[in-house]
Structures are given as structure tokens and as C-alpha cells.
CSV table of C-alpha atoms in Angstrom, one decimal:
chain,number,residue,atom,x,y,z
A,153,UNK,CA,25.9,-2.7,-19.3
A,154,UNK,CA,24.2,-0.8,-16.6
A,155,UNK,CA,23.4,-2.1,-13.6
A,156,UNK,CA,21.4,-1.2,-10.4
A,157,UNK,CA,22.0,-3.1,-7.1
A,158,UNK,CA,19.3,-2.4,-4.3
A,159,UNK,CA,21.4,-3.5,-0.8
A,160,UNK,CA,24.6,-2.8,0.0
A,161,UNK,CA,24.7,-5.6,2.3
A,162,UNK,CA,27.3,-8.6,2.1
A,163,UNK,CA,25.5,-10.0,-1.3
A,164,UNK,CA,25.1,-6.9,-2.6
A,165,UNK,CA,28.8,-6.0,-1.7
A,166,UNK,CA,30.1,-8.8,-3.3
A,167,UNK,CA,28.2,-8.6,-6.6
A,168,UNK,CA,29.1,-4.7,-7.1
A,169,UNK,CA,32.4,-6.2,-6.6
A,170,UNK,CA,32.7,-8.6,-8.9
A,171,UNK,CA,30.6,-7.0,-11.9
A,172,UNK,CA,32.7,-3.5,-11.5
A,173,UNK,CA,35.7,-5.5,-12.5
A,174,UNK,CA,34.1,-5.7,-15.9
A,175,UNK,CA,33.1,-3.1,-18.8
A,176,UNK,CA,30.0,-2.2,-16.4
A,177,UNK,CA,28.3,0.3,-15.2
A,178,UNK,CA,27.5,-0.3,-11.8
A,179,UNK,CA,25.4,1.8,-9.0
A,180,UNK,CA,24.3,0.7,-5.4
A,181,UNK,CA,21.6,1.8,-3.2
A,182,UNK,CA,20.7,1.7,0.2
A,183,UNK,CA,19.5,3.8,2.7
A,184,UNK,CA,21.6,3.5,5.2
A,185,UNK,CA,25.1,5.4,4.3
A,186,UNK,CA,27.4,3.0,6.8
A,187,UNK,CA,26.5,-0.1,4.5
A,188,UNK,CA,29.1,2.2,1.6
A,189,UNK,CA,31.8,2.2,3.9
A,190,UNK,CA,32.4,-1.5,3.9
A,191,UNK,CA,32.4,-1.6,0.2
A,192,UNK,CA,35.9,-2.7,-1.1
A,193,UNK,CA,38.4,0.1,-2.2
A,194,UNK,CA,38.2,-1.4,-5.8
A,195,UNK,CA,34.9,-1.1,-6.2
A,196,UNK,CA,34.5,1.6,-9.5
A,197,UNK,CA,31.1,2.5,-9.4
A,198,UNK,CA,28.6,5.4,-8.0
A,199,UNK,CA,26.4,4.8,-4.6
A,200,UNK,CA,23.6,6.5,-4.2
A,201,UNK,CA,21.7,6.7,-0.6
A,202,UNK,CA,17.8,6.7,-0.1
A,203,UNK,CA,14.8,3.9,0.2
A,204,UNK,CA,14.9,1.9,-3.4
A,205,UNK,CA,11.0,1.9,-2.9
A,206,UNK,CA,11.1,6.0,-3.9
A,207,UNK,CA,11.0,6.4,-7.5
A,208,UNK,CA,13.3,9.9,-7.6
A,209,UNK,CA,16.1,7.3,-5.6
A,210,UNK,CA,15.7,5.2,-8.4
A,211,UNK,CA,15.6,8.0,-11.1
A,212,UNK,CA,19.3,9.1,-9.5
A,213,UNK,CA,20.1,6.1,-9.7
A,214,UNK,CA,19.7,6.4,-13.4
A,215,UNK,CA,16.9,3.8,-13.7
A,216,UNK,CA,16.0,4.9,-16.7
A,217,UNK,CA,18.8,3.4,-18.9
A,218,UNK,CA,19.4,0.3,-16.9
A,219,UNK,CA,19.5,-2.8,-18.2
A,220,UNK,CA,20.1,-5.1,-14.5
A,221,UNK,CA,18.0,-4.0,-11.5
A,222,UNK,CA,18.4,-6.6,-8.7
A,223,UNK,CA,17.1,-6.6,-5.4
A,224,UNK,CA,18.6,-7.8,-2.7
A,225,UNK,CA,18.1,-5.9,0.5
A,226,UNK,CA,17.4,-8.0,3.6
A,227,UNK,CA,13.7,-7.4,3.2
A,228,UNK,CA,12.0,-9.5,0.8
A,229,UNK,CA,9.2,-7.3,1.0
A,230,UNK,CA,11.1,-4.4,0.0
A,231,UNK,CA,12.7,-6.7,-2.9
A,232,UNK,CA,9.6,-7.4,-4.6
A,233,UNK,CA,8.0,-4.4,-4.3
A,234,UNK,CA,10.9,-2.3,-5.9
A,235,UNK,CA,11.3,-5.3,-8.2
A,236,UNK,CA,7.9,-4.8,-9.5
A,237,UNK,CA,8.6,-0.5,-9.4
A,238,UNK,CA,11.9,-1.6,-11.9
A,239,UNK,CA,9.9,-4.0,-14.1
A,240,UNK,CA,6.6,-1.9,-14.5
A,241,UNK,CA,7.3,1.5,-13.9
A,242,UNK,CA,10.5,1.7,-15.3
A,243,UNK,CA,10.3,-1.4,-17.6
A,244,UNK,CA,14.0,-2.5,-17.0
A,245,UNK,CA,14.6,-5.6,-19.1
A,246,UNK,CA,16.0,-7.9,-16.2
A,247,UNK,CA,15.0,-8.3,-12.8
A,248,UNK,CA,16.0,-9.9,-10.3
A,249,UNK,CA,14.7,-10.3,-6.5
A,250,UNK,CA,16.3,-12.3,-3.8
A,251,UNK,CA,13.2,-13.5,-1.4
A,252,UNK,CA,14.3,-15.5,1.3
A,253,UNK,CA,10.7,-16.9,1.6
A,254,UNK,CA,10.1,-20.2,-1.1
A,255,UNK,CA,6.3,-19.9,-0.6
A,256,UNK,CA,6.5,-16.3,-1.7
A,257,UNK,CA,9.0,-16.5,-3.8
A,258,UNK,CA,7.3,-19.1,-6.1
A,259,UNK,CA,4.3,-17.0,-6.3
A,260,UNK,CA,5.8,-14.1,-7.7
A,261,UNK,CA,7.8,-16.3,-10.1
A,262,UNK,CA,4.5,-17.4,-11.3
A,263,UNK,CA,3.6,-13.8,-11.7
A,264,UNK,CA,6.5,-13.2,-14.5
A,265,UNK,CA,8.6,-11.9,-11.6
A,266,UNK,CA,12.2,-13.1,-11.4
A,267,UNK,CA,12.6,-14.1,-7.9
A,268,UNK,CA,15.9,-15.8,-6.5
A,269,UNK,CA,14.8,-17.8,-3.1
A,270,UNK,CA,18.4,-19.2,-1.3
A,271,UNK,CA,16.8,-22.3,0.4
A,272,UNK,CA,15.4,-23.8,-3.0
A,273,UNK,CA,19.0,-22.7,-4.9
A,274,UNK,CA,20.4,-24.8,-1.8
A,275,UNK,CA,17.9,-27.4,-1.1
A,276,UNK,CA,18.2,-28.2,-5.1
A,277,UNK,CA,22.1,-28.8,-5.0
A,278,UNK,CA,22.3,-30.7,-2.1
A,279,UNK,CA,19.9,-33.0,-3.7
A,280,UNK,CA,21.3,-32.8,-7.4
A,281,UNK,CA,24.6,-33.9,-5.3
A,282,UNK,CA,23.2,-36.4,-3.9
A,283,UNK,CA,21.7,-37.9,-6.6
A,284,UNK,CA,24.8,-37.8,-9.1
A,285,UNK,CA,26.7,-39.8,-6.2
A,286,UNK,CA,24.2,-42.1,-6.4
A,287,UNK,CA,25.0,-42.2,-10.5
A,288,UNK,CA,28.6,-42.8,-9.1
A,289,UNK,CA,29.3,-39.4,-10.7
A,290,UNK,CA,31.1,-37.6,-7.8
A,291,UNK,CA,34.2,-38.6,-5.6
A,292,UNK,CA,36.0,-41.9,-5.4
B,281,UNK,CA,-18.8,-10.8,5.5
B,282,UNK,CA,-15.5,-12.9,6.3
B,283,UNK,CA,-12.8,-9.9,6.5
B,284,UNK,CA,-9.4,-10.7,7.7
B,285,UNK,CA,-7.2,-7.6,8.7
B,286,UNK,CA,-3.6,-7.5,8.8
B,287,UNK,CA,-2.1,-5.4,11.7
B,288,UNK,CA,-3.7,-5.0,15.0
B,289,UNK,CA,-2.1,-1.6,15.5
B,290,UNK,CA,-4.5,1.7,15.9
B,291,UNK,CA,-6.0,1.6,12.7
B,292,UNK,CA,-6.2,-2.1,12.4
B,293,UNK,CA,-7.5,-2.4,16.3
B,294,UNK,CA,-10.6,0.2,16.1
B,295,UNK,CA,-11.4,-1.1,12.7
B,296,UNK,CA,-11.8,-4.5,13.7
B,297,UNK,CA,-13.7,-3.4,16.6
B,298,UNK,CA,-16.3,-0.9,13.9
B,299,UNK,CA,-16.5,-4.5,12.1
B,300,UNK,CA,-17.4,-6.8,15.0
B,301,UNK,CA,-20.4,-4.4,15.7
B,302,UNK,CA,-21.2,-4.8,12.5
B,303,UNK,CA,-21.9,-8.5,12.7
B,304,UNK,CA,-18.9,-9.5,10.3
B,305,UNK,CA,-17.1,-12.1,10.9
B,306,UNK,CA,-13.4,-10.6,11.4
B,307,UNK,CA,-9.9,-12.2,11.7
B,308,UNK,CA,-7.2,-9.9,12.7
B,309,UNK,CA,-3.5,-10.9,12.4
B,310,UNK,CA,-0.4,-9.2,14.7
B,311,UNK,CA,2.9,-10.0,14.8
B,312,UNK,CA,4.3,-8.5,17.7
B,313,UNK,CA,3.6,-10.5,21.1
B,314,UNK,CA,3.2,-7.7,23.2
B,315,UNK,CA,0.6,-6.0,20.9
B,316,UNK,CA,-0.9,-9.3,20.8
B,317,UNK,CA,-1.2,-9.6,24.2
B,318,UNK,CA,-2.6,-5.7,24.5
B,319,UNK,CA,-5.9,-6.5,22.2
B,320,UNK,CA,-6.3,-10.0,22.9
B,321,UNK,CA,-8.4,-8.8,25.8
B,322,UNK,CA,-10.6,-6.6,23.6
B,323,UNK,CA,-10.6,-8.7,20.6
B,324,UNK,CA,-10.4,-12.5,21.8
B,325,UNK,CA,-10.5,-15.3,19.3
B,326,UNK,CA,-10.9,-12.9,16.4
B,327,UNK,CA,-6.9,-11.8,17.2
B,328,UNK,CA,-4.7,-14.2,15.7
B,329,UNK,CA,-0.6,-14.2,16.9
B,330,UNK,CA,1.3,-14.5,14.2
B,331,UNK,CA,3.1,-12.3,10.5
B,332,UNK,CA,0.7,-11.9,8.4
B,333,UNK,CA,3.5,-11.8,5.5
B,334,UNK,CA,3.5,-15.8,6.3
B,335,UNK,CA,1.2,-17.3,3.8
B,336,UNK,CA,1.1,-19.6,6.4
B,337,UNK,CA,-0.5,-17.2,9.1
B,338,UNK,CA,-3.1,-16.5,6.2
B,339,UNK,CA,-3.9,-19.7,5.4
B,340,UNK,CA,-5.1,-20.4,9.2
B,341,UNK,CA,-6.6,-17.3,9.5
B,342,UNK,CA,-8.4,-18.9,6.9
B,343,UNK,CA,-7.8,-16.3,4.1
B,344,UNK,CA,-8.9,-18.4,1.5
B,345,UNK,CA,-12.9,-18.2,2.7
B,346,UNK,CA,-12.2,-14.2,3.5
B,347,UNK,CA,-14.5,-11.8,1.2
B,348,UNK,CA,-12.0,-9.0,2.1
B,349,UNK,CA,-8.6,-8.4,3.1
B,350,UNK,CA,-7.5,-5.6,4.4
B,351,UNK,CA,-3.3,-4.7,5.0
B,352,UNK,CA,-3.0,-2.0,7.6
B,353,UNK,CA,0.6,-2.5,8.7
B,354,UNK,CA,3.1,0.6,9.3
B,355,UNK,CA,5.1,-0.7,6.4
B,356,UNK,CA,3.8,-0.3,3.0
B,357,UNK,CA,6.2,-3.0,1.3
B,358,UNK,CA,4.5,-5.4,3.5
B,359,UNK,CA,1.0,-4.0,2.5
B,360,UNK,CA,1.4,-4.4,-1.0
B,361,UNK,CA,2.7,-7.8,-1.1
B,362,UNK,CA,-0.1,-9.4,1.9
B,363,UNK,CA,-2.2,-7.8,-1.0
B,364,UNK,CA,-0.3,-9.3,-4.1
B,365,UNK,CA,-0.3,-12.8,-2.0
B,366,UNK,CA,-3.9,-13.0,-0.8
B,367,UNK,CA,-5.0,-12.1,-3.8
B,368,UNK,CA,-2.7,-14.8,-6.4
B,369,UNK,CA,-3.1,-17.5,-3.5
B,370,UNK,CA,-5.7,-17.4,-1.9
B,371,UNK,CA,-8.0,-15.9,-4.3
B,372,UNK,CA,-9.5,-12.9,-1.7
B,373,UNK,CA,-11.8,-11.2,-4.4
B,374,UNK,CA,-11.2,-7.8,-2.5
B,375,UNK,CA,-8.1,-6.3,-1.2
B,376,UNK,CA,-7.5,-3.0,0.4
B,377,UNK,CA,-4.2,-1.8,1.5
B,378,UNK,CA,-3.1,1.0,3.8
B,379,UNK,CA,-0.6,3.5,2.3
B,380,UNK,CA,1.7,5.6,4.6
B,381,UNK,CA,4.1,7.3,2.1
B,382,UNK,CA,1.4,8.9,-0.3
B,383,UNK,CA,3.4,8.9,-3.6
B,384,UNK,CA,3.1,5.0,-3.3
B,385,UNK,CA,-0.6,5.2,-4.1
B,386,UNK,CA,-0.5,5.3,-8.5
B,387,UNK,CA,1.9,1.9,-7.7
B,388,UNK,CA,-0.4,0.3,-5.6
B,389,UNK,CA,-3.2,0.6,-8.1
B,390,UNK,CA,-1.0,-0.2,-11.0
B,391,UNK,CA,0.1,-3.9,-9.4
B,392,UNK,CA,-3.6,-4.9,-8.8
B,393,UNK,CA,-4.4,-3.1,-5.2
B,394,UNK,CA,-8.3,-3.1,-5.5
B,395,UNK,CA,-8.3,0.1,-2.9
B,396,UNK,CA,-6.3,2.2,-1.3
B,397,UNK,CA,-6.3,4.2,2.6
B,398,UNK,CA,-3.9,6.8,3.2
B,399,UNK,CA,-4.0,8.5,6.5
B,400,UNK,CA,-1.5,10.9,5.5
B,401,UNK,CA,-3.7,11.8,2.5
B,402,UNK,CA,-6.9,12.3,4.9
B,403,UNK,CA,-5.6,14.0,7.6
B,404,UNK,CA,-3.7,16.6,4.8
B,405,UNK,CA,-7.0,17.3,3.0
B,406,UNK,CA,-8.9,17.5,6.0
B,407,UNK,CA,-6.2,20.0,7.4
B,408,UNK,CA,-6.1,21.9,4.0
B,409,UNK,CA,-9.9,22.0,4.1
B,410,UNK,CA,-9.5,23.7,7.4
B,411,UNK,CA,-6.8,26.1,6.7
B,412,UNK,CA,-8.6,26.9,3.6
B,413,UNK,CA,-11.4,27.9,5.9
B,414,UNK,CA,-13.5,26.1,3.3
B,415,UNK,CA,-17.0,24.6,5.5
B,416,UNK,CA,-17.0,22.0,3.1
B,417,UNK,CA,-15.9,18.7,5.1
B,418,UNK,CA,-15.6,15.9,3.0
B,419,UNK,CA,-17.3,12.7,5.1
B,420,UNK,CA,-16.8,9.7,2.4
B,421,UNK,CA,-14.5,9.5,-0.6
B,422,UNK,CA,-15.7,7.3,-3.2
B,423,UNK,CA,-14.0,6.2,-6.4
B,424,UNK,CA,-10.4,6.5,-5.4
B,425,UNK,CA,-11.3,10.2,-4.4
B,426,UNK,CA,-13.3,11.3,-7.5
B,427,UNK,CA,-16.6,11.4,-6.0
B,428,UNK,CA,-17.0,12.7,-1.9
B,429,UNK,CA,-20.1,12.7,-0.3
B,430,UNK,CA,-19.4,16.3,1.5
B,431,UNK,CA,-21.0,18.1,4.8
B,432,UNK,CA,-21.3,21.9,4.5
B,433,UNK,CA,-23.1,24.7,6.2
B,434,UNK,CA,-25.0,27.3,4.1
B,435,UNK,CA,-24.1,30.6,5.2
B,436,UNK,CA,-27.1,33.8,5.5
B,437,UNK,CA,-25.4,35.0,2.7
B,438,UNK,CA,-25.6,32.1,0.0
B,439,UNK,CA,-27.6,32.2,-3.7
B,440,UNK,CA,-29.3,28.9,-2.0
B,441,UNK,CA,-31.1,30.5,1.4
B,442,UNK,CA,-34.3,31.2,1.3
B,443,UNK,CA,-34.9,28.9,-1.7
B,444,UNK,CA,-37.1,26.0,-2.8
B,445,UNK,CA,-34.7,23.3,-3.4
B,446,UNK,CA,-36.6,23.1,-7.1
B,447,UNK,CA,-35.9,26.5,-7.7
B,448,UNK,CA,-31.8,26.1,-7.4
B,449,UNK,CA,-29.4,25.1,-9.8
B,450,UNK,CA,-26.3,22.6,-8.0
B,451,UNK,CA,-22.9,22.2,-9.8
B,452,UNK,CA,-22.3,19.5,-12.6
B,453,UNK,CA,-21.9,16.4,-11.0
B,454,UNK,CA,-23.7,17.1,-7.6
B,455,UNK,CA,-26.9,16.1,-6.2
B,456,UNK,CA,-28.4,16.6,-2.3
B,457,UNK,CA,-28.6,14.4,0.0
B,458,UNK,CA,-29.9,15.2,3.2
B,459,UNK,CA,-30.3,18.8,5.1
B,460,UNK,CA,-30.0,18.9,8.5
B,461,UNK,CA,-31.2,21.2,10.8
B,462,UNK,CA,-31.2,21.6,14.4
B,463,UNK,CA,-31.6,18.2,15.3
B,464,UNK,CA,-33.9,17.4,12.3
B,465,UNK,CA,-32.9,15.6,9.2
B,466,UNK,CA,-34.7,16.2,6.1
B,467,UNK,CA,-34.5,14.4,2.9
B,468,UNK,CA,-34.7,17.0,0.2
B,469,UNK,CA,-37.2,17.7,-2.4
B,470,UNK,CA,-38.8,20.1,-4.6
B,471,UNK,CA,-40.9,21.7,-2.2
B,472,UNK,CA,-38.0,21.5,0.2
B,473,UNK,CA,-37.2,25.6,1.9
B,474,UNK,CA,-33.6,25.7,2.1
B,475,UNK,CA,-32.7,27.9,5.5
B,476,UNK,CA,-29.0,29.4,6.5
B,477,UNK,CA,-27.5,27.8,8.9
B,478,UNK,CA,-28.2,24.8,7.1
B,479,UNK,CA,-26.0,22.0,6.9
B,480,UNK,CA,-25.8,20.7,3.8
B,481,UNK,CA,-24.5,16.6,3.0
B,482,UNK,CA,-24.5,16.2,-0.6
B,483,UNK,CA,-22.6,14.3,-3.5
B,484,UNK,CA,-20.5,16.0,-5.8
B,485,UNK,CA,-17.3,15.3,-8.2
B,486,UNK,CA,-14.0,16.1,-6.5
B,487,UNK,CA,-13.8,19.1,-8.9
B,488,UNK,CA,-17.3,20.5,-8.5
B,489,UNK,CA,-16.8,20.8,-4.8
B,490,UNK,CA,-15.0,24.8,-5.2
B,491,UNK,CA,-18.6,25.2,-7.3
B,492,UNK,CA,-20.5,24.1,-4.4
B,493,UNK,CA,-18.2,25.7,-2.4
B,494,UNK,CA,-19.2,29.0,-3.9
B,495,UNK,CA,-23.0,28.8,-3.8
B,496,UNK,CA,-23.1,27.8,0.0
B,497,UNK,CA,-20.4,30.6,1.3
């Protein structure tokens, strides 16, 4: 599968890592050449440098035949927006957008956007825990 | 009008300012303290501290009543989605969002921007009208530029001097609006003698303006 990762930061890292080690096809962006350098030496895939909100970055990026595009620069303002680019400009299947923000984050979820917001993924286990120890479920 | 702006930066400053004299009610939102602290002088209670990205911030500057909402921030992701949020949560019936890299304007539009501003857009045609040495100067754009409401001066030399305005033919698309001359400003009609040296402000369709153009020089 192709797939397109806007922010080389520690998530994005990480992810590029961890799908490269499969039968994908993975690229990174980010504008800010640096943020390749900490990339881990067995990452396989291409990087490409430039703002993910320009469509020609994307284009290199080979947008066109992508079947992932997730956003997940430190901006969630830069994550939607290129999210939305990917989904109606480029009408990539799946989409993901990390936004920090619930309150923003549920709104574009609402708008058929698929948004990932930390603090609810968080706020929801923490609670799920607690509740299955309450079941007696967890520990003893 | 309610209009709350987003940015209190140049543009977002003097238009608040044009607004207030207009007797609208007008809300602007900053985010840096020391830019807040700059206009708060100026601007008093209708500057609000705060990001405007916050649907928080919005909601106090009471975004939900607001007939308009304009983003004017240096950052065009943050534009786009102050749009995209006033719009889907607090129902603002009009947004309009500044654009600073010009190839973002066809995505604004597509995601639901009702209108767009780019400076860089402006200050480029207006340059390219000068270098062109064109006298045409465009004064209003209408219809996401498709219609301009244009100022010109008619040279000595031009089909239209010396004419009754009933006697000319105009461009497709293109109708007079007012002639001025020396400090006088006339509002055309049939019996109306067109002079050179006089400056023209008319209507006309983006691509009618060479036409126009043409007949003035």
C-alpha cells in the first residue's frame, strides 16, 4: 500500500518506522529538512521536503496513487487543512488528521473528516480502565 | 452588522477601524499580548485578547450572533479552519478569509470559504496594471474577480472624446458609471459630452476590460 505521512516529527517518525517494515510504500514530508535526519537508519522509504499544504509537494509525493495520507504535523491547522487538500482534491481513500484540539476535532469528524484528537483516545482509556476494574476485570 | 475579525494585525487593525466608522458593531480577536496591548488603545472593548482558532475565544466574542466573520491572520491554515469552524459551529452565515499564498484561493472556495482577500493577488494586478502602463485601475472586484468596477482616463486621442455618451458603443459586459471631471462628478446619460481628460469609473467583465482599454487609450 502507499502511504503518505505529513510530519516527520516523533509520531510521524515512529509510524514511517513501523509501516516501512511491511510490503509498503511509504513517503514522509515536512518542511523542515533536519526533522529526516532523526529518522531511524532502517527506515526504507522516500522523503520529500516542502509545506504539505502545496499541492506540487504533495504531487512529488505521489499523491495521486496513495491510498493512506495522514496528517500529523504539530499544527492541527495545517493537519486539517491538508487533510481536507488529500480527501477533496486528491480524493485519497483514507485520511487521517491528528488534532490536538477535542472541540475541533469533533467538528471536523462531524464533517466526514477523520480526525484523531490524543486527549479523547486518552481520556477514553483511562476511563474504560477504570470502569472494567470496577467489573473486577483488571488486576488482582 | 455584528462582524467579528480574526487578527488584529495591519489588515485586521485598519479594517476594524473602516468598520467602527461605519457604525457596525465589530469584535476583533488577537492572540499575541503585545499586539494586544498596541491596539487596545485604538480599539478598546471591541479588541478581544485571545486565539481566535479557540472555539472558545469565538464563542465569547460572541460568534454565534456575528453576521460576518472575517479571518485575516498571516497564516492561511488558520484562516481556513476559523472559517470551516465559525461556519459548522456557530452558524456565521458569511465568512471571508484572507489568502497569503495565492494558489490556495480554488481550495478555499472548494471547502465552503464564502469569499476570498488576497493581498498578494491585489498588489500583483495593481502592479501589472502599472507596468502594463494600462490607465485602467481597477477600484472594486466583484464576483471573485469576474466583474471590476474600473477607473480610467480617456486620452485626446480616444474613439469616445468628443462624443455623446448615446452616440458610443461600450464593450460587452460594460456599462458607465460616473465621469469625473475636474472636481465635478457627473452621472452619465444620453445627452452626456464625453471630454479627454476624462476620467472614466465604469463596470465591466474582467475580460472586456483590454476592450475598454482600447477605446479609452
Amino acid at each position: 500500500m502507499k502511504i503518505i505521512i505529513l510530519g516527520c516529527g516523533k509520531i510521524g517518525r515512529k509510524l514511517a518506522l513501523i509501516l516501512s517494515q511491511e510490503e509498503n510504500e511509504i513517503t514522509i514530508i515536512d518542511r523542515n529538512s533536519d526533522s529526516f535526519r532523526k529518522l531511524a537508519k532502517s527506515f526504507k522509504g522516500t522523503t520529500v521536503l516542502g509545506s504539505g499544504v502545496n499541492r506540487e509537494v504533495l504531487k512529488r509525493a505521489g499523491i495521486n496513487r496513495a491510498d493512506y495520507f495522514i496528517a500529523v504535523t504539530e499544527k492541527d491547522n495545517t493537519n486539517i487543512m491538508t487533510a481536507e487538500i488529500a480527501k477533496d482534491v486528491f480524493k485519497v481513500a483514507n485520511i487521517l488528521a491528528l488534532v490536538k484540539d477535542p472541540v475541533r476535532a469533533g467538528a471536523y469528524q462531524e464533517l466526514d473528516l477523520n480526525t484523531l484528537c490524543p486527549t479523547e483516545i486518552i481520556v477514553k482509556m483511562i476511563a474504560a480502565s477504570i470502569t472494567e476494574k470496577k467489573k473486577g476485570g483488571l488486576g488482582d | 452588522m455584528y462582524i467579528v475579525i480574526v487578527g488584529a494585525g495591519k489588515v485586521g487593525y485598519n479594517l476594524a477601524k473602516l468598520l467602527l466608522k461605519g457604525e457596525h458593531e465589530v469584535s476583533v480577536i488577537e492572540k499575541s499580548k503585545e499586539r494586544y496591548s498596541t491596539v487596545v488603545d485604538d480599539l478598546g472593548e471591541a479588541v478581544i485578547y485571545g486565539d481566535g482558532v479557540e472555539s472558545t475565544v469565538l464563542k465569547e466574542a460572541g460568534a454565534n450572533r456575528a453576521d460576518v466573520l472575517v479571518a485575516v491572520t498571516g497564516d492561511d491554515e488558520d484562516n481556513l479552519v476559523i472559517c470551516q469552524m465559525a461556519k459548522v459551529m456557530f452558524l456565521v452565515p458569511r465568512t471571508i478569509a484572507r489568502i497569503n499564498d495565492p494558489e490556495n484561493e480554488d481550495i478555499f472556495t472548494g471547502l465552503g470559504i464564502d469569499a476570498t482577500v488576497s493581498s498578494t493577488m491585489i498588489i500583483n494586478s495593481l502592479i501589472e496594471q502599472k507596468v502594463d502602463a494600462t490607465l485602467i485601475m481597477p477600484l472594486l472586484t466583484l464576483n471573485g474577480g469576474n466583474i471590476e468596477v474600473v477607473q480610467a482616463e480617456m486620452s485626446g486621442s480616444s474613439a469616445l472624446a468628443n462624443k455623446l455618451v448615446s452616440q458610443i458603443k461600450l464593450p460587452p459586459d460594460c456599462i458607465l458609471i460616473a465621469v469625473l471631471r475636474a472636481n465635478e462628478i457627473i452621472i452619465p446619460r444620453g445627452d452626456t459630452l464625453l471630454k479627454a481628460n476624462d476620467v472614466i469609473i465604469s463596470l465591466v467583465k474582467k475580460e472586456n476590460e483590454k476592450a475598454l482599454y482600447d477605446l479609452l487609450a
